[in-house]
PDB file of C-alpha atoms in Angstrom:
ATOM      1  CA  MET A   1       4.344 -41.972 -11.969  1.00  0.00           C
ATOM      2  CA  GLN A   2       6.483 -38.941  -9.457  1.00  0.00           C
ATOM      3  CA  ALA A   3       5.625 -36.022 -11.154  1.00  0.00           C
ATOM      4  CA  ASP A   4       7.329 -33.008  -9.209  1.00  0.00           C
ATOM      5  CA  THR A   5       4.670 -31.234  -7.405  1.00  0.00           C
ATOM      6  CA  TYR A   6       5.142 -27.718  -7.086  1.00  0.00           C
ATOM      7  CA  ILE A   7       3.916 -27.230  -3.309  1.00  0.00           C
ATOM      8  CA  PRO A   8       4.079 -23.063  -2.873  1.00  0.00           C
ATOM      9  CA  ARG A   9       4.911 -21.993   1.499  1.00  0.00           C
ATOM     10  CA  ARG A  10       3.664 -18.594   1.828  1.00  0.00           C
ATOM     11  CA  LEU A  11       0.036 -18.686   0.592  1.00  0.00           C
ATOM     12  CA  ASP A  12      -0.561 -14.613   2.319  1.00  0.00           C
ATOM     13  CA  ASP A  13       2.301 -12.200   0.619  1.00  0.00           C
ATOM     14  CA  PRO A  14       1.086  -9.339   0.857  1.00  0.00           C
ATOM     15  CA  TRP A  15       1.183  -8.024  -3.966  1.00  0.00           C
ATOM     16  CA  LYS A  16       4.573  -7.428  -5.306  1.00  0.00           C
ATOM     17  CA  ILE A  17       5.982  -5.469  -8.130  1.00  0.00           C
ATOM     18  CA  GLY A  18       9.741  -6.629  -8.319  1.00  0.00           C
ATOM     19  CA  PHE A  19      10.766  -6.993  -4.963  1.00  0.00           C
ATOM     20  CA  TRP A  20       8.589  -4.058  -2.998  1.00  0.00           C
ATOM     21  CA  ASP A  21       5.526  -4.251  -2.073  1.00  0.00           C
ATOM     22  CA  ILE A  22       2.926  -3.135  -3.560  1.00  0.00           C
ATOM     23  CA  ASP A  23       2.260  -0.143  -0.988  1.00  0.00           C
ATOM     24  CA  VAL A  24       5.178   0.960  -0.325  1.00  0.00           C
ATOM     25  CA  ALA A  25       5.808   0.774  -4.911  1.00  0.00           C
ATOM     26  CA  ALA A  26       2.443   2.989  -5.136  1.00  0.00           C
ATOM     27  CA  PRO A  27       3.494   5.955  -4.196  1.00  0.00           C
ATOM     28  CA  VAL A  28       6.144   5.623  -6.946  1.00  0.00           C
ATOM     29  CA  ILE A  29       4.574   4.359  -9.248  1.00  0.00           C
ATOM     30  CA  PHE A  30       2.137   7.302  -9.512  1.00  0.00           C
ATOM     31  CA  PHE A  31       4.605   9.915  -9.006  1.00  0.00           C
ATOM     32  CA  PHE A  32       6.833   8.739 -11.140  1.00  0.00           C
ATOM     33  CA  PHE A  33       3.275   9.415 -13.839  1.00  0.00           C
ATOM     34  CA  VAL A  34       2.740  11.765 -12.937  1.00  0.00           C
ATOM     35  CA  GLY A  35       6.211  13.649 -13.967  1.00  0.00           C
ATOM     36  CA  TYR A  36       5.659  12.603 -17.147  1.00  0.00           C
ATOM     37  CA  LEU A  37       2.266  14.201 -17.225  1.00  0.00           C
ATOM     38  CA  SER A  38       3.885  17.420 -16.413  1.00  0.00           C
ATOM     39  CA  GLY A  39       5.985  18.060 -18.990  1.00  0.00           C
ATOM     40  CA  THR A  40       9.258  19.273 -18.062  1.00  0.00           C
ATOM     41  CA  LYS A  41      12.377  17.665 -16.925  1.00  0.00           C
ATOM     42  CA  LEU A  42      12.522  19.899 -13.393  1.00  0.00           C
ATOM     43  CA  ALA A  43       9.429  18.086 -12.230  1.00  0.00           C
ATOM     44  CA  PHE A  44       9.893  14.998 -13.545  1.00  0.00           C
ATOM     45  CA  ALA A  45      12.668  15.233 -10.851  1.00  0.00           C
ATOM     46  CA  ALA A  46      10.384  17.278  -8.310  1.00  0.00           C
ATOM     47  CA  CYS A  47       7.708  14.030  -8.762  1.00  0.00           C
ATOM     48  CA  ALA A  48      10.448  11.573  -8.573  1.00  0.00           C
ATOM     49  CA  GLY A  49      11.668  13.133  -5.241  1.00  0.00           C
ATOM     50  CA  ALA A  50       8.655  12.740  -3.822  1.00  0.00           C
ATOM     51  CA  GLY A  51       7.353   9.511  -5.021  1.00  0.00           C
ATOM     52  CA  ILE A  52      11.030   8.215  -3.677  1.00  0.00           C
ATOM     53  CA  PHE A  53      10.983  10.142  -0.591  1.00  0.00           C
ATOM     54  CA  LEU A  54       7.351   9.156   0.345  1.00  0.00           C
ATOM     55  CA  SER A  55       7.872   6.211  -0.241  1.00  0.00           C
ATOM     56  CA  ARG A  56      10.791   5.321   1.771  1.00  0.00           C
ATOM     57  CA  TRP A  57       8.812   6.862   4.675  1.00  0.00           C
ATOM     58  CA  ILE A  58       6.195   4.290   4.331  1.00  0.00           C
ATOM     59  CA  ALA A  59       8.368   1.121   4.383  1.00  0.00           C
ATOM     60  CA  ARG A  60      10.098   3.181   7.196  1.00  0.00           C
ATOM     61  CA  ILE A  61       6.524   3.116   9.000  1.00  0.00           C
ATOM     62  CA  LYS A  62       5.198  -1.101   8.812  1.00  0.00           C
ATOM     63  CA  ALA A  63       8.684  -1.566   9.149  1.00  0.00           C
ATOM     64  CA  ASP A  64       8.025  -3.855  12.192  1.00  0.00           C
ATOM     65  CA  LYS A  65       3.985  -4.346  12.324  1.00  0.00           C
ATOM     66  CA  HIS A  66       1.369  -6.921  10.093  1.00  0.00           C
ATOM     67  CA  GLN A  67       1.202  -7.293   6.604  1.00  0.00           C
ATOM     68  CA  ALA A  68      -1.418  -5.490   6.215  1.00  0.00           C
ATOM     69  CA  PHE A  69      -0.772  -2.191   7.963  1.00  0.00           C
ATOM     70  CA  ALA A  70      -1.475  -0.235   5.557  1.00  0.00           C
ATOM     71  CA  MET A  71      -4.459  -1.225   4.817  1.00  0.00           C
ATOM     72  CA  HIS A  72      -5.838  -0.775   8.767  1.00  0.00           C
ATOM     73  CA  TRP A  73      -4.344   2.188   8.664  1.00  0.00           C
ATOM     74  CA  LEU A  74      -6.733   4.373   5.013  1.00  0.00           C
ATOM     75  CA  TYR A  75      -9.796   1.902   7.126  1.00  0.00           C
ATOM     76  CA  TRP A  76      -8.862   3.352  10.675  1.00  0.00           C
ATOM     77  CA  HIS A  77      -8.631   7.155   8.743  1.00  0.00           C
ATOM     78  CA  LEU A  78     -10.105   7.373   5.712  1.00  0.00           C
ATOM     79  CA  PRO A  79     -13.441   8.406   5.907  1.00  0.00           C
ATOM     80  CA  PRO A  80     -15.879   5.934   4.794  1.00  0.00           C
ATOM     81  CA  SER A  81     -17.692   5.075   0.931  1.00  0.00           C
ATOM     82  CA  PRO A  82     -19.312   2.682  -0.424  1.00  0.00           C
ATOM     83  CA  MET A  83     -16.260   0.954  -1.810  1.00  0.00           C
ATOM     84  CA  THR A  84     -14.195   1.429   1.939  1.00  0.00           C
ATOM     85  CA  ALA A  85     -17.088   0.158   3.965  1.00  0.00           C
ATOM     86  CA  MET A  86     -17.056  -2.796   5.107  1.00  0.00           C
ATOM     87  CA  ARG A  87     -20.288  -5.337   6.491  1.00  0.00           C
ATOM     88  CA  ALA A  88     -18.932  -6.430   9.198  1.00  0.00           C
ATOM     89  CA  THR A  89     -16.854  -4.713  11.020  1.00  0.00           C
ATOM     90  CA  PRO A  90     -18.202  -1.275  12.481  1.00  0.00           C
ATOM     91  CA  PRO A  91     -17.717   1.961  11.083  1.00  0.00           C
ATOM     92  CA  SER A  92     -14.321   3.724  11.846  1.00  0.00           C
ATOM     93  CA  HIS A  93     -15.407   6.951  13.609  1.00  0.00           C
ATOM     94  CA  ILE A  94     -16.531   4.912  16.373  1.00  0.00           C
ATOM     95  CA  ARG A  95     -13.192   4.363  18.177  1.00  0.00           C
ATOM     96  CA  ARG A  96     -15.421   3.027  21.477  1.00  0.00           C
ATOM     97  CA  MET A  97     -16.909  -0.076  22.170  1.00  0.00           C
ATOM     98  CA  VAL A  98     -18.509  -2.249  24.817  1.00  0.00           C
ATOM     99  CA  GLY A  99     -19.267  -6.004  24.741  1.00  0.00           C
TER     100      GLY A  99
END
């Protein structure tokens, strides 16, 4: 009994939309949506340009860093809330730990 069994090689790959990571593609999708809601071609073009610029900027920042760099950056720079608070880690405003 032989069956072709698919064995994934990479289990912890980040989510992707097409060829792009989700954190790079999300600004483009969001700004395209905002531009569509604006109702004018000029505003759509401006929003599309801003979304593409922002996604390229994010891609350059995380080029040689860890895959979860965006999540780490958001944890340390956004205010804590019940949605983002983690129980096993200290709050993000505590920068210096002893021990």
